[in-house]
Amino acid sequence: MKLSEIYSKYEEVLSKGNIPYIRCEDCGYVFFYPRHLCPKCNSSKLEILVSTGRGKVYASTKVFRKNEVIGIYGIVELTEGFRVYCNFKSDVEIGDEVMMSSIKVGDKYKLLAEKVK
Amino acid sequence: MISGFASAIYKKYEGSAFELMADVVSSALDMAKMKKEEIDGLFITYLPGVFDGLAYPHFFTNQVSQYLGIRPKFAEVSDYGGASALAMLYRAYKAIRANEAENVLCIIGGKGSEIRLRGVTVDSMDKLHSGISLTPFDKFFRGLDEMNPISDYALVANRHKKVFKSTDEQRALIAVKQRFNAMNNERALYRDPLTVEEVLKSPIISEPLHLLEAVYPVDGFHAFIVSKRQSQLRDLDVLAYGEAHWPEIPAELNDIVYTPAIESSKRANFNLSKVDAFQLYDSFTITVMLQVEDIGLIEKGKGGLFFEENDTSYKGNLPINTGGGSLNVGQPAYMSGGVILEEALLQLNYMAKGHQVNDVNVVFLNGIGGWNRSHSVTLVLGEKK
């Protein structure tokens, strides 16, 4: 698979608000940040899947500029076993269960995580 | 091995980075009693924006040599951010020993104010200029609201708190202890006494990290001349060296609470009980806490306890960041490897006026670079055997 094909598929999934990821058919490694060869075993046998979007907070921080919160930034570990950077919609703690979605901001995608009540 | 060094640091320098750089190089040449024509090797580092606000200097080593009026046999950029200074010193040392050069000039610095005053950090230059890429995955990463590098280090600090039960007070204590060392250092920008309460009352930038736990990006340069010739300075040697690079975007690391210092220090493999002073990269308090753990001064997770139990002042049992570190000297151009290297040389040459450690023969340095803490360089300097 060419990187451009991965990007097309990613954009298709992300534009519907879902989270795509890649699974290596040879070594089983799962990852989000797109590469056309497995970063662990260099295999080209990769498949693009759609995550359930369910995960847990791995780390988070509330970011301030001049005492105003500009965002809550962090990392979520999805149930499928890969981690992504995201912004959180509200205060969270490490270990909290979240549901992920995505929105387009300019020409980039922002992954968002919301705490599951 | 080092025949001259110099620095100049300003909160805001009203002039060009090239001008300030050339003045600092002249001071280093003066100390080495050397003419600039004798420089035959060049190492420099830069980040987008730190040379007069420009994004990507083109054939950068040429521009530097053009301005300085030197014609080196080799000229290279070292691209490890905060760890560059230590890596270029080592590469220069190797070049001298291999007879590839006689006198190698190493330059670190630039103008942090150019970026600071535009309300971004060096890790968000893509918000100022189009055509800048920070990762191969920017489309899926750079749409986020963050303030890297501090927000990414804040993630580590929060995870360290959760996993190892370290506290905000313990990190604040690192800032307090470094300030004590800065109080009599004429090079330090910040010299007033500081308490844990004051650190914790300072504004939160990215929780849990406070303003007084973070370096202030300033304008300045350090220059070091590595030579074969004898000089008025103590004849030093590289006693140990190691580097390690973990390029992963931290979401893909096994565990973000570890830094590549754990590997670079293992590669250097130096007996820490023989060290008289440590200079550990201090972009943030948490950076120092991680390094005391990762270089093996204390077991993983107990970095906070380490600072409660040890006197890390220049008079203490384990002197660390003896001039106050870049938290107090300032961080020129978002890379303060020059600050810790200069402090090591001041200590080893008994030139650390007001903060001299007694009987210094061995200094252990560790530099960390990159918003994602990807580069670590461990360097041990001491008397030539």
CSV table of N, CA and C in Angstrom, one decimal, chain B residues 84-226:
chain,number,residue,atom,x,y,z
B,84,SER,N,22.8,19.1,21.6
B,84,SER,CA,23.8,19.4,20.6
B,84,SER,C,25.2,19.8,21.1
B,85,ALA,N,25.2,20.6,22.1
B,85,ALA,CA,26.5,21.2,22.6
B,85,ALA,C,27.4,20.1,23.0
B,86,LEU,N,26.9,19.1,23.7
B,86,LEU,CA,27.8,18.0,24.2
B,86,LEU,C,28.2,17.1,23.1
B,87,ALA,N,27.3,16.9,22.1
B,87,ALA,CA,27.7,16.0,21.0
B,87,ALA,C,28.7,16.7,20.1
B,88,MET,N,28.6,18.0,19.9
B,88,MET,CA,29.6,18.6,19.0
B,88,MET,C,30.9,18.7,19.7
B,89,LEU,N,30.9,18.9,21.0
B,89,LEU,CA,32.2,18.9,21.7
B,89,LEU,C,32.9,17.6,21.5
B,90,TYR,N,32.2,16.5,21.6
B,90,TYR,CA,32.7,15.2,21.4
B,90,TYR,C,33.2,14.9,20.0
B,91,ARG,N,32.4,15.4,19.0
B,91,ARG,CA,32.8,15.2,17.6
B,91,ARG,C,34.1,16.0,17.3
B,92,ALA,N,34.1,17.2,17.9
B,92,ALA,CA,35.3,18.0,17.7
B,92,ALA,C,36.6,17.4,18.3
B,93,TYR,N,36.4,16.8,19.5
B,93,TYR,CA,37.5,16.1,20.2
B,93,TYR,C,38.0,14.9,19.4
B,94,LYS,N,37.0,14.2,18.8
B,94,LYS,CA,37.4,13.1,17.9
B,94,LYS,C,38.1,13.6,16.7
B,95,ALA,N,37.7,14.7,16.1
B,95,ALA,CA,38.3,15.2,14.9
B,95,ALA,C,39.8,15.6,15.2
B,96,ILE,N,40.0,16.2,16.3
B,96,ILE,CA,41.3,16.6,16.7
B,96,ILE,C,42.2,15.4,16.9
B,97,ARG,N,41.7,14.4,17.6
B,97,ARG,CA,42.5,13.2,17.8
B,97,ARG,C,42.8,12.4,16.5
B,98,ALA,N,41.9,12.6,15.5
B,98,ALA,CA,42.1,11.9,14.2
B,98,ALA,C,42.9,12.8,13.3
B,99,ASN,N,43.4,13.9,13.8
B,99,ASN,CA,44.2,14.8,12.9
B,99,ASN,C,43.4,15.4,11.8
B,100,GLU,N,42.1,15.5,11.9
B,100,GLU,CA,41.3,16.1,10.8
B,100,GLU,C,41.3,17.6,11.0
B,101,ALA,N,41.6,18.1,12.1
B,101,ALA,CA,41.6,19.5,12.3
B,101,ALA,C,42.5,19.9,13.5
B,102,GLU,N,42.9,21.1,13.6
B,102,GLU,CA,43.7,21.6,14.7
B,102,GLU,C,42.9,22.3,15.7
B,103,ASN,N,41.9,23.1,15.3
B,103,ASN,CA,41.1,24.0,16.2
B,103,ASN,C,39.7,24.0,15.7
B,104,VAL,N,38.8,23.4,16.5
B,104,VAL,CA,37.4,23.3,16.0
B,104,VAL,C,36.5,24.2,16.9
B,105,LEU,N,35.8,25.0,16.2
B,105,LEU,CA,34.9,26.0,16.8
B,105,LEU,C,33.5,25.4,16.9
B,106,CYS,N,32.9,25.4,18.1
B,106,CYS,CA,31.6,24.9,18.4
B,106,CYS,C,30.7,26.0,18.8
B,107,ILE,N,29.6,26.3,18.1
B,107,ILE,CA,28.7,27.4,18.4
B,107,ILE,C,27.3,26.9,18.7
B,108,ILE,N,26.8,27.4,19.9
B,108,ILE,CA,25.4,27.1,20.2
B,108,ILE,C,24.7,28.4,20.6
B,109,GLY,N,23.5,28.6,20.0
B,109,GLY,CA,22.8,29.8,20.5
B,109,GLY,C,21.9,30.4,19.4
B,110,GLY,N,21.5,31.6,19.7
B,110,GLY,CA,20.6,32.3,18.8
B,110,GLY,C,19.7,33.2,19.6
B,111,LYS,N,18.6,33.7,19.0
B,111,LYS,CA,17.7,34.6,19.7
B,111,LYS,C,16.3,33.9,20.0
B,112,GLY,N,16.1,33.6,21.3
B,112,GLY,CA,14.9,33.0,21.7
B,112,GLY,C,13.8,34.1,21.6
B,113,SER,N,14.1,35.3,21.8
B,113,SER,CA,13.1,36.4,21.9
B,113,SER,C,12.3,36.6,20.6
B,114,GLU,N,13.0,36.2,19.5
B,114,GLU,CA,12.3,36.4,18.2
B,114,GLU,C,11.0,35.5,18.1
B,115,ILE,N,11.1,34.4,18.8
B,115,ILE,CA,10.0,33.4,18.8
B,115,ILE,C,9.1,33.7,19.9
B,116,ARG,N,9.7,33.9,21.1
B,116,ARG,CA,8.9,34.2,22.3
B,116,ARG,C,8.0,35.4,22.2
B,117,LEU,N,8.5,36.5,21.5
B,117,LEU,CA,7.7,37.7,21.4
B,117,LEU,C,6.5,37.5,20.4
B,118,ARG,N,6.6,36.5,19.6
B,118,ARG,CA,5.4,36.2,18.7
B,118,ARG,C,4.4,35.2,19.3
B,119,GLY,N,4.6,34.9,20.6
B,119,GLY,CA,3.6,34.1,21.3
B,119,GLY,C,3.6,32.6,20.9
B,120,VAL,N,4.7,32.1,20.3
B,120,VAL,CA,4.7,30.7,20.0
B,120,VAL,C,6.0,30.1,20.7
B,121,THR,N,6.2,28.8,20.6
B,121,THR,CA,7.4,28.3,21.0
B,121,THR,C,8.2,27.7,19.8
B,122,VAL,N,9.4,27.3,20.0
B,122,VAL,CA,10.2,26.8,18.8
B,122,VAL,C,9.5,25.5,18.3
B,123,ASP,N,8.7,24.9,19.1
B,123,ASP,CA,8.0,23.7,18.6
B,123,ASP,C,6.7,23.9,18.0
B,124,SER,N,6.3,25.2,17.8
B,124,SER,CA,5.1,25.5,17.1
B,124,SER,C,5.3,26.5,16.0
B,125,MET,N,6.6,26.5,15.4
B,125,MET,CA,6.9,27.4,14.3
B,125,MET,C,6.0,27.3,13.1
B,126,ASP,N,5.4,26.1,13.0
B,126,ASP,CA,4.5,25.8,11.9
B,126,ASP,C,3.2,26.7,11.9
B,127,LYS,N,3.0,27.2,13.1
B,127,LYS,CA,1.8,28.1,13.3
B,127,LYS,C,2.1,29.5,12.7
B,128,LEU,N,3.4,29.8,12.7
B,128,LEU,CA,3.8,31.1,12.2
B,128,LEU,C,4.1,31.1,10.7
B,129,HIS,N,4.8,30.0,10.2
B,129,HIS,CA,5.2,30.0,8.8
B,129,HIS,C,4.6,28.7,8.2
B,130,SER,N,4.2,28.9,6.9
B,130,SER,CA,3.7,27.7,6.2
B,130,SER,C,4.9,27.0,5.7
B,131,GLY,N,4.8,25.8,5.4
B,131,GLY,CA,5.9,25.0,4.8
B,131,GLY,C,6.9,24.5,5.8
B,132,ILE,N,6.5,24.4,7.1
B,132,ILE,CA,7.4,23.8,8.1
B,132,ILE,C,6.7,22.6,8.6
B,133,SER,N,7.5,21.5,8.6
B,133,SER,CA,6.9,20.2,9.1
B,133,SER,C,7.6,19.8,10.4
B,134,LEU,N,6.9,19.4,11.4
B,134,LEU,CA,7.5,19.0,12.6
B,134,LEU,C,7.6,17.5,12.8
B,135,THR,N,6.7,16.8,12.2
B,135,THR,CA,6.7,15.3,12.2
B,135,THR,C,6.3,14.9,10.8
B,136,PRO,N,6.5,13.6,10.5
B,136,PRO,CA,5.9,13.1,9.2
B,136,PRO,C,4.4,12.9,9.3
B,137,PHE,N,3.8,13.2,10.4
B,137,PHE,CA,2.4,12.9,10.6
B,137,PHE,C,1.6,14.2,11.0
B,138,ASP,N,2.1,15.3,10.5
B,138,ASP,CA,1.5,16.6,11.0
B,138,ASP,C,0.0,16.7,10.7
B,139,LYS,N,-0.5,16.1,9.6
B,139,LYS,CA,-1.9,16.2,9.3
B,139,LYS,C,-2.8,15.6,10.4
B,140,PHE,N,-2.2,14.6,11.1
B,140,PHE,CA,-3.0,13.9,12.2
B,140,PHE,C,-2.5,14.3,13.6
B,141,PHE,N,-1.6,15.2,13.7
B,141,PHE,CA,-1.0,15.5,15.0
B,141,PHE,C,-1.0,17.0,15.3
B,142,ARG,N,-0.8,17.8,14.2
B,142,ARG,CA,-0.6,19.3,14.5
B,142,ARG,C,-1.9,20.1,14.5
B,143,GLY,N,-3.0,19.4,14.5
B,143,GLY,CA,-4.3,20.1,14.6
B,143,GLY,C,-4.7,20.3,16.1
B,144,LEU,N,-3.8,19.9,17.0
B,144,LEU,CA,-4.2,19.9,18.4
B,144,LEU,C,-3.9,21.2,19.1
B,145,ASP,N,-4.6,21.5,20.2
B,145,ASP,CA,-4.3,22.6,21.0
B,145,ASP,C,-3.3,22.1,22.1
B,146,GLU,N,-2.1,22.7,22.0
B,146,GLU,CA,-1.1,22.3,23.0
B,146,GLU,C,-0.1,23.4,23.1
B,147,MET,N,1.0,23.3,23.9
B,147,MET,CA,2.0,24.2,24.0
B,147,MET,C,3.4,23.5,24.2
B,148,ASN,N,3.6,22.6,23.2
B,148,ASN,CA,4.9,21.9,23.3
B,148,ASN,C,6.1,22.8,23.2
B,149,PRO,N,7.2,22.5,23.9
B,149,PRO,CA,7.5,21.3,24.6
B,149,PRO,C,6.8,21.2,26.0
B,150,ILE,N,6.4,22.3,26.6
B,150,ILE,CA,6.0,22.2,28.0
B,150,ILE,C,4.8,21.3,28.2
B,151,SER,N,3.9,21.3,27.3
B,151,SER,CA,2.7,20.5,27.5
B,151,SER,C,3.0,19.0,27.4
B,152,ASP,N,4.0,18.7,26.6
B,152,ASP,CA,4.4,17.3,26.5
B,152,ASP,C,5.2,16.8,27.8
B,153,TYR,N,6.0,17.7,28.3
B,153,TYR,CA,6.7,17.4,29.5
B,153,TYR,C,5.7,17.4,30.7
B,154,ALA,N,4.6,18.1,30.6
B,154,ALA,CA,3.6,18.1,31.6
B,154,ALA,C,2.9,16.8,31.7
B,155,LEU,N,2.7,16.1,30.5
B,155,LEU,CA,2.1,14.8,30.5
B,155,LEU,C,3.0,13.8,31.3
B,156,VAL,N,4.3,14.0,31.1
B,156,VAL,CA,5.3,13.1,31.8
B,156,VAL,C,5.2,13.4,33.3
B,157,ALA,N,5.2,14.6,33.7
B,157,ALA,CA,5.1,15.0,35.1
B,157,ALA,C,3.8,14.4,35.7
B,158,ASN,N,2.7,14.5,35.0
B,158,ASN,CA,1.5,14.0,35.6
B,158,ASN,C,1.5,12.4,35.7
B,159,ARG,N,2.1,11.8,34.7
B,159,ARG,CA,2.2,10.4,34.7
B,159,ARG,C,3.1,9.9,35.8
B,160,HIS,N,4.2,10.7,36.0
B,160,HIS,CA,5.2,10.4,37.0
B,160,HIS,C,4.5,10.5,38.4
B,161,LYS,N,3.7,11.5,38.5
B,161,LYS,CA,2.9,11.7,39.8
B,161,LYS,C,2.0,10.5,40.1
B,162,LYS,N,1.3,10.0,39.0
B,162,LYS,CA,0.3,9.0,39.1
B,162,LYS,C,1.0,7.6,39.4
B,163,VAL,N,2.1,7.3,38.6
B,163,VAL,CA,2.7,6.0,38.7
B,163,VAL,C,3.6,5.9,39.9
B,164,PHE,N,4.4,7.0,40.2
B,164,PHE,CA,5.4,6.9,41.3
B,164,PHE,C,5.1,7.7,42.5
B,165,LYS,N,3.9,8.4,42.5
B,165,LYS,CA,3.5,9.3,43.7
B,165,LYS,C,4.5,10.4,43.9
B,166,SER,N,5.2,10.9,42.9
B,166,SER,CA,6.0,12.1,43.1
B,166,SER,C,5.0,13.3,43.3
B,167,THR,N,5.5,14.4,43.9
B,167,THR,CA,4.7,15.5,44.2
B,167,THR,C,5.1,16.8,43.6
B,168,ASP,N,4.2,17.8,43.5
B,168,ASP,CA,4.5,19.1,43.0
B,168,ASP,C,5.6,19.8,43.9
B,169,GLU,N,5.5,19.5,45.2
B,169,GLU,CA,6.5,20.1,46.1
B,169,GLU,C,7.9,19.6,45.8
B,170,GLN,N,8.0,18.3,45.4
B,170,GLN,CA,9.3,17.7,45.1
B,170,GLN,C,9.9,18.4,43.9
B,171,ARG,N,9.1,18.6,42.9
B,171,ARG,CA,9.6,19.3,41.7
B,171,ARG,C,9.9,20.7,42.0
B,172,ALA,N,9.1,21.4,42.8
B,172,ALA,CA,9.4,22.8,43.1
B,172,ALA,C,10.7,22.9,43.9
B,173,LEU,N,11.0,21.8,44.7
B,173,LEU,CA,12.3,21.8,45.4
B,173,LEU,C,13.5,21.9,44.5
B,174,ILE,N,13.3,21.3,43.3
B,174,ILE,CA,14.5,21.3,42.4
B,174,ILE,C,14.7,22.7,41.9
B,175,ALA,N,13.6,23.5,41.6
B,175,ALA,CA,13.8,24.9,41.3
B,175,ALA,C,14.4,25.7,42.4
B,176,VAL,N,14.0,25.4,43.6
B,176,VAL,CA,14.5,26.1,44.8
B,176,VAL,C,16.0,25.8,45.0
B,177,LYS,N,16.4,24.6,44.9
B,177,LYS,CA,17.8,24.2,45.1
B,177,LYS,C,18.7,24.8,44.0
B,178,GLN,N,18.1,24.8,42.7
B,178,GLN,CA,19.0,25.4,41.7
B,178,GLN,C,19.1,26.9,41.9
B,179,ARG,N,18.0,27.5,42.4
B,179,ARG,CA,18.1,29.0,42.6
B,179,ARG,C,19.2,29.3,43.6
B,180,PHE,N,19.3,28.5,44.6
B,180,PHE,CA,20.3,28.7,45.6
B,180,PHE,C,21.7,28.7,45.0
B,181,ASN,N,21.9,27.8,44.0
B,181,ASN,CA,23.2,27.8,43.3
B,181,ASN,C,23.4,29.0,42.5
B,182,ALA,N,22.3,29.6,42.0
B,182,ALA,CA,22.4,30.8,41.1
B,182,ALA,C,22.6,32.1,41.8
B,183,MET,N,22.4,32.1,43.1
B,183,MET,CA,22.3,33.4,43.9
B,183,MET,C,23.7,34.1,43.8
B,184,ASN,N,24.8,33.4,43.7
B,184,ASN,CA,26.1,34.1,43.6
B,184,ASN,C,26.7,33.9,42.3
B,185,ASN,N,25.9,33.5,41.3
B,185,ASN,CA,26.5,33.3,39.9
B,185,ASN,C,26.2,34.5,39.1
B,186,GLU,N,27.3,35.2,38.8
B,186,GLU,CA,27.2,36.5,38.0
B,186,GLU,C,26.5,36.3,36.7
B,187,ARG,N,26.6,35.1,36.1
B,187,ARG,CA,25.9,34.8,34.8
B,187,ARG,C,24.4,34.6,34.9
B,188,ALA,N,23.9,34.4,36.1
B,188,ALA,CA,22.5,34.1,36.2
B,188,ALA,C,21.6,35.3,36.1
B,189,LEU,N,20.5,35.1,35.4
B,189,LEU,CA,19.5,36.2,35.3
B,189,LEU,C,18.7,36.3,36.5
B,190,TYR,N,18.4,35.2,37.2
B,190,TYR,CA,17.5,35.1,38.4
B,190,TYR,C,18.4,34.7,39.6
B,191,ARG,N,18.4,35.7,40.6
B,191,ARG,CA,19.3,35.4,41.7
B,191,ARG,C,18.7,35.6,43.1
B,192,ASP,N,17.4,36.0,43.0
B,192,ASP,CA,16.7,36.2,44.3
B,192,ASP,C,16.4,34.9,45.0
B,193,PRO,N,16.4,34.8,46.3
B,193,PRO,CA,16.1,33.6,47.0
B,193,PRO,C,14.6,33.1,46.6
B,194,LEU,N,14.4,31.8,46.6
B,194,LEU,CA,13.1,31.3,46.1
B,194,LEU,C,12.7,30.2,47.1
B,195,THR,N,11.4,30.1,47.3
B,195,THR,CA,10.8,29.1,48.2
B,195,THR,C,9.9,28.2,47.4
B,196,VAL,N,9.7,27.0,47.9
B,196,VAL,CA,8.7,26.0,47.3
B,196,VAL,C,7.4,26.7,47.2
B,197,GLU,N,6.9,27.4,48.2
B,197,GLU,CA,5.6,28.1,48.1
B,197,GLU,C,5.6,29.0,46.9
B,198,GLU,N,6.6,29.8,46.7
B,198,GLU,CA,6.6,30.8,45.6
B,198,GLU,C,6.6,30.0,44.2
B,199,VAL,N,7.3,28.9,44.1
B,199,VAL,CA,7.2,28.2,42.9
B,199,VAL,C,5.8,27.7,42.6
B,200,LEU,N,5.1,27.2,43.7
B,200,LEU,CA,3.8,26.6,43.5
B,200,LEU,C,2.7,27.7,43.4
B,201,LYS,N,3.1,28.9,43.8
B,201,LYS,CA,2.1,30.0,43.6
B,201,LYS,C,2.3,30.7,42.2
B,202,SER,N,3.4,30.4,41.5
B,202,SER,CA,3.6,31.0,40.2
B,202,SER,C,2.5,30.4,39.2
B,203,PRO,N,2.2,31.1,38.2
B,203,PRO,CA,1.1,30.7,37.3
B,203,PRO,C,1.4,29.3,36.7
B,204,ILE,N,0.3,28.5,36.6
B,204,ILE,CA,0.5,27.2,35.9
B,204,ILE,C,0.5,27.4,34.4
B,205,ILE,N,1.5,26.8,33.8
B,205,ILE,CA,1.5,27.0,32.3
B,205,ILE,C,0.9,25.7,31.7
B,206,SER,N,1.3,24.6,32.1
B,206,SER,CA,0.6,23.3,31.6
B,206,SER,C,0.6,22.4,32.9
B,207,GLU,N,-0.5,22.2,33.5
B,207,GLU,CA,-0.5,21.6,34.8
B,207,GLU,C,0.0,20.1,34.7
B,208,PRO,N,0.9,19.8,35.6
B,208,PRO,CA,1.2,20.4,36.9
B,208,PRO,C,2.4,21.4,36.8
B,209,LEU,N,2.9,21.8,35.7
B,209,LEU,CA,4.1,22.6,35.6
B,209,LEU,C,3.8,24.1,35.7
B,210,HIS,N,4.5,24.7,36.6
B,210,HIS,CA,4.4,26.2,36.9
B,210,HIS,C,5.4,27.0,36.1
B,211,LEU,N,5.2,28.3,36.0
B,211,LEU,CA,6.1,29.2,35.4
B,211,LEU,C,7.5,29.0,35.9
B,212,LEU,N,7.7,29.0,37.2
B,212,LEU,CA,9.0,28.9,37.8
B,212,LEU,C,9.6,27.5,37.8
B,213,GLU,N,9.0,26.6,37.1
B,213,GLU,CA,9.6,25.3,36.8
B,213,GLU,C,10.1,25.2,35.4
B,214,ALA,N,10.0,26.3,34.6
B,214,ALA,CA,10.3,26.2,33.2
B,214,ALA,C,11.4,27.2,32.9
B,215,VAL,N,12.2,26.9,31.9
B,215,VAL,CA,13.2,27.8,31.4
B,215,VAL,C,12.6,29.0,30.7
B,216,TYR,N,13.3,30.1,30.7
B,216,TYR,CA,12.9,31.3,30.0
B,216,TYR,C,13.8,31.4,28.8
B,217,PRO,N,13.1,31.4,27.6
B,217,PRO,CA,13.9,31.5,26.3
B,217,PRO,C,14.5,32.8,26.2
B,218,VAL,N,15.8,32.9,26.0
B,218,VAL,CA,16.5,34.2,25.9
B,218,VAL,C,17.4,34.2,24.7
B,219,ASP,N,18.1,35.4,24.5
B,219,ASP,CA,19.0,35.6,23.4
B,219,ASP,C,20.5,35.3,23.9
B,220,GLY,N,21.2,34.6,23.2
B,220,GLY,CA,22.6,34.4,23.7
B,220,GLY,C,23.3,33.3,22.9
B,221,PHE,N,24.6,33.3,23.1
B,221,PHE,CA,25.5,32.3,22.5
B,221,PHE,C,26.5,31.8,23.4
B,222,HIS,N,26.9,30.5,23.1
B,222,HIS,CA,28.1,30.0,23.8
B,222,HIS,C,29.0,29.5,22.6
B,223,ALA,N,30.3,29.7,22.8
B,223,ALA,CA,31.3,29.3,21.8
B,223,ALA,C,32.4,28.5,22.6
B,224,PHE,N,32.8,27.4,22.0
B,224,PHE,CA,33.8,26.6,22.6
B,224,PHE,C,34.9,26.2,21.5
B,225,ILE,N,36.1,26.4,21.9
B,225,ILE,CA,37.2,26.0,20.9
B,225,ILE,C,37.9,24.8,21.4
B,226,VAL,N,37.8,23.7,20.6
B,226,VAL,CA,38.5,22.4,20.9
B,226,VAL,C,39.8,22.4,20.1
